[in-house]
PDB file of C-alpha atoms in Angstrom:
ATOM      1  CA  UNK A   1      72.347   1.198 -27.496  1.00 88.00           C
ATOM      2  CA  UNK A   2      76.014   2.121 -27.038  1.00 93.00           C
ATOM      3  CA  UNK A   3      75.155   5.806 -26.732  1.00 94.00           C
ATOM      4  CA  UNK A   4      72.725   5.053 -23.896  1.00 96.00           C
ATOM      5  CA  UNK A   5      75.380   2.968 -22.136  1.00 96.00           C
ATOM      6  CA  UNK A   6      77.915   5.753 -22.599  1.00 96.00           C
ATOM      7  CA  UNK A   7      75.560   8.375 -21.134  1.00 96.00           C
ATOM      8  CA  UNK A   8      74.816   6.026 -18.225  1.00 97.00           C
ATOM      9  CA  UNK A   9      78.539   5.599 -17.486  1.00 97.00           C
ATOM     10  CA  UNK A  10      79.128   9.360 -17.575  1.00 97.00           C
ATOM     11  CA  UNK A  11      76.127   9.857 -15.303  1.00 97.00           C
ATOM     12  CA  UNK A  12      77.527   7.384 -12.765  1.00 97.00           C
ATOM     13  CA  UNK A  13      80.893   9.159 -12.819  1.00 96.00           C
ATOM     14  CA  UNK A  14      79.226  12.554 -12.325  1.00 96.00           C
ATOM     15  CA  UNK A  15      77.068  11.252  -9.478  1.00 96.00           C
ATOM     16  CA  UNK A  16      80.227   9.992  -7.794  1.00 95.00           C
ATOM     17  CA  UNK A  17      82.258  13.212  -8.213  1.00 94.00           C
ATOM     18  CA  UNK A  18      79.804  16.129  -8.178  1.00 95.00           C
ATOM     19  CA  UNK A  19      78.257  15.792  -4.685  1.00 95.00           C
ATOM     20  CA  UNK A  20      81.619  16.397  -3.031  1.00 95.00           C
ATOM     21  CA  UNK A  21      82.085  19.603  -5.015  1.00 95.00           C
ATOM     22  CA  UNK A  22      78.587  20.781  -4.107  1.00 96.00           C
ATOM     23  CA  UNK A  23      79.039  19.865  -0.442  1.00 96.00           C
ATOM     24  CA  UNK A  24      82.267  21.877  -0.243  1.00 96.00           C
ATOM     25  CA  UNK A  25      80.669  24.702  -2.260  1.00 96.00           C
ATOM     26  CA  UNK A  26      83.333  24.606  -4.979  1.00 96.00           C
ATOM     27  CA  UNK A  27      81.100  26.253  -7.565  1.00 96.00           C
ATOM     28  CA  UNK A  28      83.839  27.251 -10.027  1.00 97.00           C
ATOM     29  CA  UNK A  29      85.372  23.786  -9.889  1.00 96.00           C
ATOM     30  CA  UNK A  30      81.918  22.287 -10.460  1.00 96.00           C
ATOM     31  CA  UNK A  31      81.412  24.530 -13.489  1.00 97.00           C
ATOM     32  CA  UNK A  32      84.788  23.535 -14.980  1.00 97.00           C
ATOM     33  CA  UNK A  33      84.157  19.861 -14.154  1.00 97.00           C
ATOM     34  CA  UNK A  34      80.746  20.022 -15.802  1.00 97.00           C
ATOM     35  CA  UNK A  35      82.138  21.695 -18.905  1.00 96.00           C
ATOM     36  CA  UNK A  36      84.915  19.145 -19.282  1.00 96.00           C
ATOM     37  CA  UNK A  37      82.545  16.233 -18.676  1.00 97.00           C
ATOM     38  CA  UNK A  38      80.054  17.531 -21.249  1.00 96.00           C
ATOM     39  CA  UNK A  39      82.841  18.020 -23.780  1.00 93.00           C
ATOM     40  CA  UNK A  40      84.143  14.503 -23.128  1.00 95.00           C
ATOM     41  CA  UNK A  41      80.621  13.092 -23.401  1.00 96.00           C
ATOM     42  CA  UNK A  42      80.012  14.875 -26.702  1.00 94.00           C
ATOM     43  CA  UNK A  43      83.302  13.686 -28.193  1.00 91.00           C
ATOM     44  CA  UNK A  44      82.673  10.150 -26.928  1.00 94.00           C
ATOM     45  CA  UNK A  45      79.231  10.085 -28.503  1.00 95.00           C
ATOM     46  CA  UNK A  46      80.681  11.302 -31.802  1.00 93.00           C
ATOM     47  CA  UNK A  47      83.262   8.503 -31.695  1.00 92.00           C
ATOM     48  CA  UNK A  48      80.614   5.886 -30.891  1.00 94.00           C
ATOM     49  CA  UNK A  49      78.320   6.929 -33.748  1.00 94.00           C
ATOM     50  CA  UNK A  50      81.254   7.005 -36.147  1.00 94.00           C
ATOM     51  CA  UNK A  51      81.307  10.717 -36.953  1.00 93.00           C
ATOM     52  CA  UNK A  52      84.553  11.949 -38.482  1.00 91.00           C
ATOM     53  CA  UNK A  53      86.597  14.012 -36.048  1.00 85.00           C
ATOM     54  CA  UNK A  54      89.234  16.542 -37.078  1.00 80.00           C
ATOM     55  CA  UNK A  55      92.869  15.632 -36.641  1.00 81.00           C
ATOM     56  CA  UNK A  56      93.903  17.522 -33.512  1.00 82.00           C
ATOM     57  CA  UNK A  57      97.569  16.635 -33.912  1.00 88.00           C
ATOM     58  CA  UNK A  58      97.742  18.572 -37.183  1.00 87.00           C
ATOM     59  CA  UNK A  59      96.423  21.705 -35.493  1.00 87.00           C
ATOM     60  CA  UNK A  60      98.852  21.327 -32.573  1.00 89.00           C
ATOM     61  CA  UNK A  61     101.758  20.771 -34.965  1.00 91.00           C
ATOM     62  CA  UNK A  62     100.859  23.913 -36.921  1.00 90.00           C
ATOM     63  CA  UNK A  63     100.634  25.914 -33.684  1.00 90.00           C
ATOM     64  CA  UNK A  64     104.072  24.727 -32.533  1.00 90.00           C
ATOM     65  CA  UNK A  65     105.606  25.582 -35.912  1.00 91.00           C
ATOM     66  CA  UNK A  66     104.043  29.065 -35.770  1.00 91.00           C
ATOM     67  CA  UNK A  67     105.425  29.658 -32.269  1.00 90.00           C
ATOM     68  CA  UNK A  68     108.907  28.591 -33.366  1.00 88.00           C
ATOM     69  CA  UNK A  69     108.709  30.896 -36.390  1.00 87.00           C
ATOM     70  CA  UNK A  70     107.718  33.828 -34.152  1.00 84.00           C
ATOM     71  CA  UNK A  71     110.536  33.197 -31.687  1.00 80.00           C
ATOM     72  CA  UNK A  72     113.158  32.593 -34.362  1.00 75.00           C
ATOM     73  CA  UNK A  73     113.972  29.084 -33.111  1.00 68.00           C
ATOM     74  CA  UNK A  74     114.327  26.127 -35.442  1.00 60.00           C
TER      75      UNK A  74
END
């Protein structure tokens, strides 16, 4: 039931935002918007159904440490 509600909410948001992009013929912006919305919807559904998600902060922390090692900063 929560997944259906979540999809409904995302649909309402898209129906509010997308027509303006189509009217102004912002096709690239619409493509990026659609991609981000679909990604957000997928992640939201995974959270609602209780699927384990990877720790993003660990990956970001490792990336920052690697950049500092490459630049010689501490």
